[in-house]
Coordinates of C-alpha atoms and ligand atoms in Angstrom, one line a residue:
M1 CA 138.2 52.5 93.3
R2 CA 138.6 55.4 96.1
S3 CA 136.2 56.8 97.8
F4 CA 135.3 60.7 99.2
K5 CA 136.8 61.0 102.9
A6 CA 134.7 63.8 103.8
S7 CA 131.7 63.1 101.9
K8 CA 130.9 59.9 103.5
I9 CA 129.2 58.8 100.0
T10 CA 128.3 55.6 100.1
R11 CA 128.5 53.8 96.8
P12 CA 132.2 53.5 95.4
L13 CA 132.7 55.7 93.1
L14 CA 134.9 54.3 89.8
A15 CA 138.4 55.3 89.2
N16 CA 139.0 58.3 86.7
K17 CA 139.9 56.5 83.5
A18 CA 135.9 54.9 83.7
W19 CA 134.0 58.2 83.1
G20 CA 136.3 58.1 80.0
L21 CA 137.0 61.6 79.4
P22 CA 140.1 63.1 79.8
A23 CA 141.0 65.3 83.1
C24 CA 142.6 68.7 82.2
K25 CA 146.3 68.3 81.5
G26 CA 148.1 68.6 85.2
M27 CA 145.0 68.5 86.6
S28 CA 145.7 65.0 89.0
S29 CA 143.6 63.4 90.9
Q30 CA 144.9 65.7 93.8
S31 CA 141.1 66.2 94.8
S32 CA 139.6 63.0 95.4
G33 CA 140.7 63.1 98.5
G34 CA 138.4 65.8 99.4
H35 CA 139.0 69.0 99.7
A36 CA 140.6 70.9 97.1
K37 CA 144.2 72.0 97.0
K38 CA 144.9 75.9 95.2
K39 CA 145.3 76.5 92.3
T40 CA 148.9 76.2 92.1
N41 CA 148.9 72.3 92.2
A42 CA 145.6 72.1 89.9
D43 CA 145.8 74.6 87.4
S44 CA 149.1 76.5 86.8
H45 CA 149.9 74.3 83.4
V46 CA 147.7 75.8 81.6
A47 CA 149.6 79.4 80.1
S48 CA 145.7 81.0 79.4
W49 CA 144.6 81.0 82.4
Q50 CA 147.2 82.6 84.5
P51 CA 146.1 85.5 85.9
T52 CA 148.2 88.8 85.2
Y53 CA 148.3 89.8 89.0
H54 CA 149.5 88.1 91.8
S55 CA 147.3 88.6 95.0
K56 CA 147.1 85.9 97.5
K57 CA 144.0 86.3 97.9
L58 CA 143.5 85.4 94.2
D59 CA 144.8 82.5 94.3
F60 CA 142.2 80.6 93.1
A61 CA 141.6 82.6 90.3
T62 CA 142.7 81.1 86.9
C63 CA 141.6 84.4 85.2
D64 CA 141.9 87.8 85.2
P65 CA 138.9 90.2 84.3
D66 CA 140.2 93.0 83.7
S67 CA 142.3 91.3 80.8
L68 CA 140.2 89.1 79.3
G69 CA 140.3 89.6 75.8
S70 CA 143.3 90.7 75.4
G71 CA 145.8 87.4 75.3
A72 CA 144.9 84.2 74.7
P73 CA 140.8 83.3 75.7
A74 CA 140.9 82.2 79.4
K75 CA 139.2 78.6 79.3
V76 CA 136.1 76.9 81.5
H77 CA 136.0 73.3 81.8
N78 CA 133.9 71.0 83.5
I79 CA 134.2 68.9 87.6
I80 CA 133.0 65.4 87.4
Q81 CA 133.2 63.4 90.5
G82 CA 135.9 65.6 91.8
E83 CA 138.3 66.1 88.7
W84 CA 138.4 69.4 86.3
I85 CA 138.3 68.0 82.9
Q86 CA 137.8 69.2 79.2
G87 CA 135.4 67.1 76.5
T88 CA 136.9 64.4 74.6
D89 CA 137.1 65.6 71.5
G90 CA 138.0 68.6 72.8
A91 CA 135.5 70.9 71.6
Y92 CA 135.4 74.5 72.3
E93 CA 132.7 76.7 72.4
V94 CA 134.2 80.7 71.9
I95 CA 132.1 83.2 73.2
P96 CA 132.6 86.6 71.5
D97 CA 133.2 90.1 73.7
P98 CA 129.5 91.1 74.3
I99 CA 131.1 94.7 73.7
D100 CA 133.2 93.9 70.8
G101 CA 132.4 91.0 69.8
R102 CA 136.0 90.2 70.0
P103 CA 137.0 85.9 71.6
F104 CA 137.1 86.2 75.1
I105 CA 136.8 82.9 76.8
E106 CA 137.0 78.9 75.4
V107 CA 134.4 77.0 77.0
S108 CA 134.7 73.0 76.8
E109 CA 131.3 71.9 76.3
I110 CA 130.7 68.0 76.6
Q111 CA 129.4 65.8 73.5
Q112 CA 127.1 63.6 73.4
N113 CA 129.6 60.3 73.3
S114 CA 130.7 62.3 77.1
L115 CA 126.4 62.3 78.2
N116 CA 126.8 59.0 79.9
A117 CA 129.4 59.6 82.1
F118 CA 127.7 62.2 84.3
V119 CA 124.4 60.1 83.9
R120 CA 126.8 57.9 86.3
S121 CA 128.2 60.0 88.2
L122 CA 125.0 61.8 89.2
N123 CA 123.6 58.8 89.7
S124 CA 126.4 57.8 92.2
C125 CA 124.5 59.8 95.0
P126 CA 121.7 57.4 96.7
K127 CA 118.0 59.2 96.8
Y128 CA 118.8 59.2 100.5
G129 CA 121.2 61.8 99.9
M130 CA 125.0 62.7 101.3
H131 CA 123.7 63.5 104.2
N132 CA 120.1 63.6 106.0
P133 CA 119.2 64.4 109.7
L134 CA 120.0 61.1 110.4
L135 CA 123.0 60.5 108.3
N136 CA 126.6 62.4 107.9
V137 CA 125.5 65.1 109.8
D138 CA 128.6 66.7 110.4
R139 CA 128.4 67.6 106.9
Y140 CA 125.6 70.2 108.2
L141 CA 128.3 71.5 110.0
L142 CA 130.9 71.3 107.1
Y143 CA 128.7 73.5 104.7
G144 CA 128.5 76.3 107.3
E145 CA 132.2 76.3 107.6
I146 CA 132.1 76.9 104.1
S147 CA 129.8 79.2 103.9
L148 CA 131.6 81.0 106.5
K149 CA 135.1 80.7 104.8
A150 CA 132.9 81.6 101.1
A151 CA 131.5 85.1 102.9
N152 CA 134.6 86.0 104.4
M153 CA 136.8 86.1 101.5
L154 CA 133.7 87.6 99.5
R155 CA 133.7 90.4 101.7
D156 CA 137.9 90.6 100.5
P157 CA 137.7 94.1 98.6
E158 CA 139.8 92.3 95.8
V159 CA 137.8 89.4 95.5
E160 CA 135.1 91.4 95.5
R161 CA 136.0 93.8 92.8
F162 CA 136.8 90.0 90.8
F163 CA 133.7 88.5 90.6
A164 CA 131.9 92.1 90.1
R165 CA 134.6 92.9 86.6
L166 CA 133.9 89.2 85.4
I167 CA 130.1 89.8 86.1
Q168 CA 130.5 93.1 84.0
R169 CA 132.9 91.9 81.3
V170 CA 130.8 88.5 80.4
S171 CA 126.7 89.7 81.2
P172 CA 127.7 94.1 80.7
K173 CA 125.9 95.5 83.6
S174 CA 126.8 98.8 85.9
Y175 CA 129.8 98.2 88.3
A176 CA 126.8 99.0 91.0
Q177 CA 124.4 96.5 89.6
A178 CA 127.3 93.8 89.3
R179 CA 128.6 94.7 92.2
G180 CA 125.1 94.3 94.1
E181 CA 125.1 90.9 92.8
V182 CA 128.2 89.7 95.0
V183 CA 127.6 91.3 97.7
V184 CA 124.1 89.7 97.8
T185 CA 126.2 86.6 97.2
R186 CA 127.9 87.1 100.8
K187 CA 125.2 88.3 102.5
F188 CA 123.6 84.3 101.7
L189 CA 126.9 82.9 102.7
E190 CA 126.6 84.6 105.9
N191 CA 123.2 84.3 106.7
F192 CA 123.8 80.2 106.7
S193 CA 127.0 80.2 108.2
G194 CA 127.7 78.4 111.7
D195 CA 124.9 76.9 112.3
Q196 CA 122.4 78.5 110.4
V197 CA 122.6 75.3 108.0
R198 CA 122.2 72.5 110.5
F199 CA 119.3 74.5 111.6
L200 CA 118.2 74.5 107.7
A201 CA 117.2 70.8 108.3
R202 CA 115.3 71.5 111.8
S203 CA 112.7 68.5 112.1
F204 CA 109.5 68.6 114.3
S205 CA 107.4 66.1 116.4
V206 CA 104.0 65.5 117.6
P207 CA 102.8 63.7 120.5
G208 CA 100.2 60.5 119.0
D209 CA 97.5 58.8 120.2
H210 CA 98.8 56.6 122.9
T211 CA 101.7 56.5 125.0
G212 CA 105.2 55.7 122.6
Q213 CA 103.4 57.0 119.8
Q214 CA 105.3 60.3 118.5
S215 CA 105.5 61.5 115.0
Q216 CA 108.6 62.9 113.5
G217 CA 108.5 65.6 111.0
Y218 CA 112.2 65.8 108.3
R219 CA 113.8 67.6 105.2
W220 CA 114.9 65.0 103.6
P221 CA 117.1 64.9 100.2
Y222 CA 116.2 64.3 97.1
G223 CA 119.8 63.2 96.2
P224 CA 121.4 63.1 92.6
V225 CA 119.6 67.0 91.2
A226 CA 120.5 69.4 88.4
L227 CA 120.4 73.1 88.3
I228 CA 120.0 74.8 84.9
T229 CA 120.6 79.1 85.3
P230 CA 120.6 81.7 82.9
F231 CA 123.1 84.2 81.7
N232 CA 121.9 87.2 84.0
F233 CA 123.0 87.1 87.5
P234 CA 125.9 84.5 86.8
L235 CA 126.9 84.4 90.6
E236 CA 124.2 85.2 92.3
I237 CA 121.3 82.7 91.1
P238 CA 123.9 79.4 90.8
V239 CA 125.3 80.2 93.8
L240 CA 122.1 80.5 96.2
Q241 CA 120.5 77.7 94.5
T242 CA 124.1 75.7 94.7
M243 CA 124.1 76.2 98.1
G244 CA 120.9 75.0 98.9
A245 CA 120.6 72.3 96.8
L246 CA 124.2 71.2 99.2
Y247 CA 123.1 72.4 102.4
M248 CA 119.9 70.7 102.6
G249 CA 122.4 67.1 101.6
N250 CA 121.6 66.9 98.1
R251 CA 124.5 66.1 94.9
P252 CA 123.9 68.8 92.3
L253 CA 124.7 68.8 88.6
L254 CA 124.9 72.7 87.9
K255 CA 125.1 73.5 84.4
V256 CA 125.2 78.1 83.7
D257 CA 124.6 79.4 80.1
S258 CA 127.8 79.1 78.8
K259 CA 128.2 82.6 77.8
V260 CA 128.4 83.6 81.5
S261 CA 129.6 80.3 83.1
I262 CA 133.5 81.8 83.6
V263 CA 132.0 82.6 86.6
M264 CA 131.2 79.6 88.5
D265 CA 134.0 78.0 87.1
Q266 CA 136.1 80.5 89.4
F267 CA 133.6 80.3 92.1
I268 CA 133.7 76.7 92.6
R269 CA 137.2 77.3 93.0
L270 CA 136.6 79.7 95.3
L271 CA 134.9 76.9 97.1
H272 CA 137.4 74.3 96.8
S273 CA 139.5 76.6 98.4
C274 CA 136.9 77.2 101.3
G275 CA 136.9 73.0 101.8
M276 CA 134.1 72.2 99.8
P277 CA 135.0 68.6 98.6
M278 CA 135.6 68.4 95.2
G279 CA 133.9 65.6 94.8
D280 CA 130.5 67.3 96.1
L281 CA 129.4 68.9 92.9
D282 CA 129.6 68.7 89.1
F283 CA 129.8 70.9 86.4
I284 CA 128.9 70.7 83.2
N285 CA 129.5 72.9 80.1
C286 CA 127.1 72.3 77.3
H287 CA 124.6 73.8 74.7
G288 CA 120.6 73.2 76.4
P289 CA 119.4 70.2 74.1
M290 CA 122.3 68.3 74.9
M291 CA 121.5 69.2 78.8
Q292 CA 117.8 67.9 78.1
T293 CA 119.1 65.0 76.2
L294 CA 121.5 64.1 79.6
L295 CA 118.4 65.1 81.9
E296 CA 116.1 62.5 79.8
K297 CA 118.3 59.7 80.7
A298 CA 119.9 60.5 84.5
R299 CA 116.5 61.5 85.3
P300 CA 117.3 63.6 88.6
R301 CA 115.3 63.8 91.4
T302 CA 114.5 66.8 91.2
T303 CA 115.6 69.5 88.4
L304 CA 115.9 73.6 88.9
F305 CA 115.6 75.2 85.9
T306 CA 115.9 79.3 86.0
G307 CA 115.0 80.3 82.5
S308 CA 112.3 80.8 79.6
S309 CA 109.7 79.1 80.1
K310 CA 109.2 78.0 77.0
V311 CA 112.4 75.5 77.8
A312 CA 110.7 75.2 82.0
N313 CA 107.8 74.2 80.0
I314 CA 109.4 71.0 77.7
L315 CA 111.4 70.4 80.4
A316 CA 108.9 69.8 83.1
E317 CA 107.1 67.4 80.2
R318 CA 110.0 65.0 79.2
L319 CA 110.6 64.9 82.9
E320 CA 106.9 63.5 84.3
G321 CA 107.1 66.4 87.2
R322 CA 110.2 66.5 88.5
V323 CA 111.2 69.9 88.1
K324 CA 111.2 73.2 90.3
V325 CA 110.7 76.3 88.2
E326 CA 111.6 80.0 88.2
S327 CA 110.5 80.7 84.9
A328 CA 109.8 84.3 82.8
G329 CA 108.8 87.1 84.7
F330 CA 106.3 89.9 83.0
G331 CA 106.9 92.6 86.5
W332 CA 103.8 94.9 86.8
K333 CA 103.9 97.8 88.5
V334 CA 100.7 100.2 89.4
L335 CA 100.9 104.3 90.5
G336 CA 97.9 104.1 92.6
P337 CA 95.4 107.3 93.0
D338 CA 97.6 108.8 96.3
V339 CA 99.7 111.2 94.6
P340 CA 102.1 112.5 97.1
S341 CA 102.8 116.1 97.7
D342 CA 106.2 116.8 98.2
P343 CA 108.7 116.6 94.2
A344 CA 111.2 114.6 96.1
V345 CA 108.9 111.7 96.6
I346 CA 107.7 111.7 92.2
D347 CA 111.6 112.1 92.1
Y348 CA 112.1 108.8 94.0
V349 CA 109.4 107.4 92.6
A350 CA 110.6 107.7 88.8
H351 CA 114.1 107.0 90.0
V352 CA 112.7 103.5 91.0
C353 CA 111.1 103.2 87.7
D354 CA 113.4 103.8 85.5
Q355 CA 115.8 101.0 87.5
D356 CA 113.3 98.4 87.7
A357 CA 112.6 98.9 83.9
Y358 CA 115.8 100.1 82.8
A359 CA 119.0 98.3 85.0
S360 CA 121.0 95.6 83.7
S361 CA 119.6 96.6 80.3
G362 CA 116.1 95.7 81.6
Q363 CA 117.3 92.0 81.8
K364 CA 116.1 90.9 85.1
C365 CA 113.2 88.6 85.7
S366 CA 111.7 91.5 87.7
A367 CA 112.2 94.5 85.3
Q368 CA 109.1 96.3 85.3
S369 CA 107.7 94.8 82.3
I370 CA 103.9 97.2 82.4
L371 CA 103.7 100.1 84.1
F372 CA 99.6 101.4 84.6
V373 CA 99.9 104.9 85.6
H374 CA 96.7 106.3 87.4
K375 CA 96.1 109.6 85.3
N376 CA 96.4 111.8 89.2
W377 CA 99.7 110.8 88.0
S378 CA 99.4 113.1 85.1
K379 CA 100.1 116.7 86.6
T380 CA 103.6 115.7 87.9
N381 CA 105.3 115.0 84.9
L382 CA 106.5 111.8 86.1
L383 CA 106.8 110.3 82.3
D384 CA 109.4 112.9 81.6
K385 CA 110.9 112.3 84.6
L386 CA 111.6 108.8 83.1
Q387 CA 112.4 109.4 80.1
Q388 CA 114.6 112.0 81.7
L389 CA 116.3 109.5 83.7
A390 CA 116.4 106.8 81.3
S391 CA 117.9 109.2 79.1
Q392 CA 121.2 109.4 81.3
R393 CA 121.8 105.9 80.3
R394 CA 125.6 105.4 78.2
L395 CA 127.2 102.2 77.2
D396 CA 130.6 103.4 78.2
D397 CA 129.3 102.9 81.7
L398 CA 127.7 99.9 81.1
T399 CA 124.2 101.5 82.4
V400 CA 122.9 100.0 79.1
G401 CA 124.5 98.1 77.3
P402 CA 124.1 94.6 75.2
T403 CA 120.8 91.8 75.5
L404 CA 122.2 89.0 75.0
S405 CA 118.8 86.5 74.2
V406 CA 116.7 89.4 72.2
T407 CA 118.1 91.0 69.0
T408 CA 118.2 94.4 67.7
Q409 CA 115.7 92.5 65.2
T410 CA 113.5 90.9 67.7
F411 CA 112.9 94.0 69.4
T412 CA 112.7 96.2 67.2
N413 CA 110.1 93.9 65.4
H414 CA 108.1 93.9 69.3
V415 CA 108.2 97.7 68.8
E416 CA 106.5 97.9 65.5
A417 CA 103.7 95.1 66.1
L418 CA 102.6 97.2 69.6
K419 CA 102.6 100.4 67.7
K420 CA 99.8 99.3 65.1
I421 CA 97.2 99.2 68.1
P422 CA 95.4 101.9 68.0
G423 CA 96.2 104.7 70.0
A424 CA 99.8 103.6 70.6
R425 CA 103.5 105.5 70.4
V426 CA 106.6 105.3 71.5
L427 CA 107.5 107.9 74.5
F428 CA 110.9 107.5 74.4
G429 CA 113.5 105.2 72.6
G430 CA 112.8 102.5 69.9
V431 CA 116.2 103.0 68.1
E432 CA 119.7 101.8 68.4
I433 CA 122.5 102.6 71.1
N434 CA 124.5 105.1 70.3
E435 CA 122.9 105.5 66.8
G436 CA 124.4 102.6 66.2
K437 CA 128.0 103.5 66.2
H438 CA 128.6 100.9 68.6
N439 CA 130.9 97.1 68.2
I440 CA 127.8 94.8 69.9
P441 CA 127.5 92.0 67.8
R442 CA 125.4 91.5 66.1
Q443 CA 124.1 88.1 67.7
Y444 CA 123.4 90.1 70.6
G445 CA 120.8 93.1 70.6
A446 CA 121.4 96.8 71.4
M447 CA 118.4 99.1 72.1
K448 CA 118.4 102.4 74.4
P449 CA 115.9 102.2 77.4
T450 CA 112.2 102.1 75.5
A451 CA 108.9 103.0 76.9
V452 CA 105.7 102.7 74.4
M453 CA 102.2 104.0 75.7
V454 CA 99.2 101.9 75.2
P455 CA 95.7 103.0 75.5
L456 CA 94.1 100.8 78.3
S457 CA 90.9 101.0 76.3
S458 CA 92.9 99.8 73.0
L459 CA 95.3 96.9 75.3
T460 CA 92.2 95.2 76.0
A461 CA 90.1 95.8 73.2
S462 CA 91.5 91.9 72.0
K463 CA 93.3 88.8 73.0
E464 CA 96.1 89.5 71.0
N465 CA 96.7 92.8 71.6
L466 CA 96.3 91.5 75.3
Q467 CA 98.9 89.2 74.8
L468 CA 101.5 91.3 73.0
A469 CA 101.3 94.1 75.6
T470 CA 102.1 91.0 77.9
T471 CA 105.1 89.5 76.5
E472 CA 107.9 89.1 78.1
V473 CA 111.0 91.3 76.6
F474 CA 113.9 90.6 77.8
A475 CA 115.4 94.1 77.3
P476 CA 115.4 97.4 78.7
F477 CA 111.4 97.8 76.9
Q478 CA 108.6 98.5 79.2
V479 CA 105.0 98.9 78.4
V480 CA 103.0 102.4 79.5
T481 CA 99.9 102.2 80.7
E482 CA 96.9 104.5 82.1
F483 CA 94.4 104.7 84.0
D484 CA 91.4 106.4 86.5
D485 CA 89.1 104.5 89.3
S486 CA 86.3 103.8 86.6
D487 CA 88.8 101.4 84.5
I488 CA 90.2 99.3 88.0
P489 CA 88.5 96.5 86.9
A490 CA 89.9 96.4 83.5
V491 CA 93.4 96.5 85.4
L492 CA 92.7 93.7 87.7
D493 CA 91.5 91.8 84.0
V494 CA 94.5 92.6 82.9
L495 CA 96.7 91.1 85.5
E496 CA 94.6 88.2 85.5
F497 CA 95.6 87.9 82.0
V498 CA 99.1 87.7 82.6
Q499 CA 101.2 84.1 82.6
N500 CA 104.4 84.6 84.8
H501 CA 103.8 85.8 88.5
L502 CA 107.0 86.4 89.6
T503 CA 107.3 90.3 90.7
A504 CA 104.8 93.2 91.0
A505 CA 104.7 96.8 92.9
I506 CA 101.2 98.3 94.5
V507 CA 103.2 102.2 94.9
S508 CA 101.1 103.4 97.0
N509 CA 100.3 104.3 100.6
D510 CA 96.5 104.1 100.0
V511 CA 95.4 101.1 102.2
S512 CA 92.2 99.5 100.7
F513 CA 93.9 100.4 97.1
Q514 CA 96.8 98.2 98.4
R515 CA 94.3 95.7 99.3
L516 CA 91.7 95.4 96.5
F517 CA 95.5 94.5 93.9
Q518 CA 97.1 92.4 96.9
G519 CA 93.7 90.6 97.0
R520 CA 93.1 89.7 93.1
S521 CA 97.1 89.2 92.5
V522 CA 99.3 86.0 92.9
N523 CA 102.8 87.3 92.4
G524 CA 104.9 85.8 94.4
T525 CA 107.3 88.7 95.3
T526 CA 105.3 91.4 95.6
Y527 CA 106.2 95.3 96.7
V528 CA 103.3 97.3 98.9
G529 CA 103.8 101.1 99.2
M530 CA 105.3 104.2 97.6
R531 CA 108.7 103.0 97.9
A532 CA 107.5 100.0 96.3
R533 CA 109.9 98.4 93.8
T534 CA 109.6 95.3 91.3
T535 CA 113.8 94.7 90.9
G536 CA 116.5 94.3 93.2
A537 CA 115.7 91.4 95.5
P538 CA 118.3 91.3 98.1
Q539 CA 118.8 87.8 100.5
N540 CA 116.4 88.6 103.0
H541 CA 113.1 87.7 101.3
W542 CA 111.5 85.3 99.7
F543 CA 112.3 85.5 95.4
G544 CA 110.7 83.9 93.1
P545 CA 106.7 83.0 91.4
A546 CA 103.6 82.0 92.5
G547 CA 100.4 80.2 91.1
D548 CA 102.0 77.5 90.1
P549 CA 102.5 73.9 92.1
R550 CA 106.3 74.1 90.5
A551 CA 107.4 76.9 91.5
A552 CA 110.8 77.6 92.8
G553 CA 111.8 80.0 95.3
I554 CA 115.4 81.8 96.2
G555 CA 117.3 83.0 99.0
T556 CA 115.5 81.8 102.0
K557 CA 115.2 79.2 104.8
E558 CA 111.4 78.9 103.0
A559 CA 113.2 79.1 98.9
I560 CA 115.7 76.6 100.2
H561 CA 113.7 73.7 101.8
V562 CA 110.7 73.9 98.9
T563 CA 113.1 73.7 96.0
W564 CA 116.0 71.3 97.8
S565 CA 113.4 69.1 100.4
C566 CA 111.1 67.4 100.7
H567 CA 108.9 66.2 103.9
R568 CA 109.7 63.0 105.0
E569 CA 108.1 61.7 108.1
F570 CA 108.7 59.1 111.2
I571 CA 105.8 57.5 112.9
H572 CA 107.3 56.3 116.3
D573 CA 105.4 53.5 117.8
N574 CA 107.2 51.8 120.6
D575 CA 105.6 51.2 123.7
L576 CA 104.3 47.4 124.5
S577 CA 103.2 48.0 127.9
F578 CA 99.2 48.0 127.1
I579 CA 99.4 44.4 125.7
K580 CA 99.0 42.8 128.8
N581 CA 94.8 44.3 128.8
W582 CA 94.8 43.6 125.0
K583 CA 92.1 41.7 123.4
L584 CA 92.2 40.4 119.8
P585 CA 89.2 42.9 118.4
A586 CA 86.8 42.3 115.5
R587 CA 87.8 42.9 111.9
T588 CA 86.9 46.3 110.8
Ligands
LIG1 N1 112.3 83.2 87.4 C1 113.7 83.6 87.8 O1 113.3 83.3 88.5 C2 114.4 84.2 86.7 C3 115.7 84.8 86.8 C4 116.6 84.8 85.4 C5 115.6 85.0 84.1 N2 115.0 84.1 84.2 C6 113.9 84.1 83.1 O2 114.7 83.8 82.1 C7 114.9 84.1 81.0 C8 116.3 84.7 80.3 O3 117.2 83.4 79.9 P1 117.1 82.8 78.8 O4 116.6 83.5 77.5 O5 118.9 82.9 79.1 O6 116.8 81.8 78.6 P2 116.7 79.9 78.4 O7 115.8 79.1 79.2 O8 116.7 79.9 77.1 O9 118.2 79.7 79.0 C9 118.1 79.6 80.5 C10 119.3 77.9 80.5 O10 118.7 77.1 80.4 C11 119.5 76.3 79.3 N3 118.5 75.7 78.4 C12 118.2 75.6 77.0 N4 117.3 74.6 76.9 C13 117.2 74.0 77.1 C14 116.8 72.5 77.4 N5 116.2 72.7 76.2 N6 117.6 71.5 78.3 C15 117.8 72.1 79.7 N7 118.5 73.6 79.6 C16 118.3 74.4 78.6 C17 120.3 77.0 78.4 O11 121.7 76.8 78.1 C18 120.4 78.1 79.7 O12 121.3 77.3 80.3 C19 113.9 84.9 80.5 O13 112.6 84.6 80.5 C20 113.9 85.3 81.9 O14 112.4 86.3 82.7 C21 113.2 83.9 86.1

């Protein structure tokens, strides 16, 4: 038997062998004391993990992003109860380099026969959590300290570059986009440094009806929780959500898409080196359906799911509603009637449209999926400018690249279906990157930035057309349509029809136009004004869908509260001075 000193978990944890899973060779129970040791003690046995550099700042790291694929594949393992482990049968999922298909990462995936260990580990955390406002309160401070240290590490240019390059290798995007993810993550950690974690648990009190009575409202953890994250933001989404869960006192089980889970493997090592107790977080790699089986067995108190709506809905049903969801996005942007007279502003709007639709190859849930252009903009050549900017995107600097969940075939099928709508035409794109001269593996997509113009009257002519034109394609793709003042009710009808209410942009400085679209839509993150965008959410505002009681959020204090804590109220009533004048009243 052993216990975690730092985490003060109140239930005994089983000895390692009870989990029935082999620890990674050479990785001993060094972890059980609470804080992790550096790589030299933990991982140095695995030859293929050796980084090619020897910077002290990267002591936590066990792979080299630049040389991935040039030697033995890097390996990703799992953590259970503070131990790095591999699946019992040593099954590895081989991840191909998305640029050339060569095997470059091996992920140890947990199979059916090992699931129970994770179920028991998850359930080792009580419902009242690892800490709460009345228990183990020092852990709020501990997490403020861990966040500070982790932020400081990410501030180091070498560490920043390490993560930016690692992101780029597994989820290809330009260096600027990959670095942006690291910077947002660092700023989030800075925001929740020092006392800010304990301030997340700020309570309130309200005077009662009589002397001695007072109600106190608390933010309470759920205890055992799970989170599932997709491939497109391999660092930002899992770090922000995992830390939010931990801050509030939960004990999470994290599953990241295996294609990119090496990024979190490395970041968890960084967190351990910053003092995060090893036993605070379990980390599992497995296929989606395997995770679903695990969740159905373990029944965590809540599960945060970020990914497609299809899986979100399955989990919501199977877990009887105990889910928080950030699912598909169908980001819309409307360019209002007030066209700026300054050509530089037109260029700026075109630039933002291009970035929103095509940066990271359109693989952002916030990507601009449909663009409504007021006919007043036709004199500006905005669409020509957009085409010109999109045409500058190249595979060699990853300003456009592989799409990991949409194949070339699926993409072209969608374009062909849209072209059948009366009056629809391809504005630009619709063809493969480099005219097909690339080595992107066939299970991924490789399409150039594409826009299809669909007349508004045809788009709204039938439910089938509406459905097709408002389907998210997680790739560099958007629908464009035009409207004039008399069409505004039809535009609003399209917005009402859309099912996923994540991001939106109202590009106009006309206050009454802004108010009309704000008042008649529900998107959780809506940008308003001539500089409005749909993507690039930083850590300084809420990001998440609205109009859905399951909606989760990410980034801010409110997002952490909504996603990772519940409300609990104590009503104190302890003054007995009234009793000497009290008489038993009649029954009511
Ligand atoms: N709303 C947001 O904040 C947000 C952010 C990023 C991505 N997304 C959405 O994610 C989607 C793109 O990602 P994807 O296509 O890889 O999504 P996906 O739903 O296929 O996969 C997401 C994650 O769920 C896991 N998974 C798959 N099936 C599962 C199951 N049955 N049970 C448990 N886990 C399962 C996957 O392994 C992966 O880790 C897009 O629709 C995009 O809009 C949303």
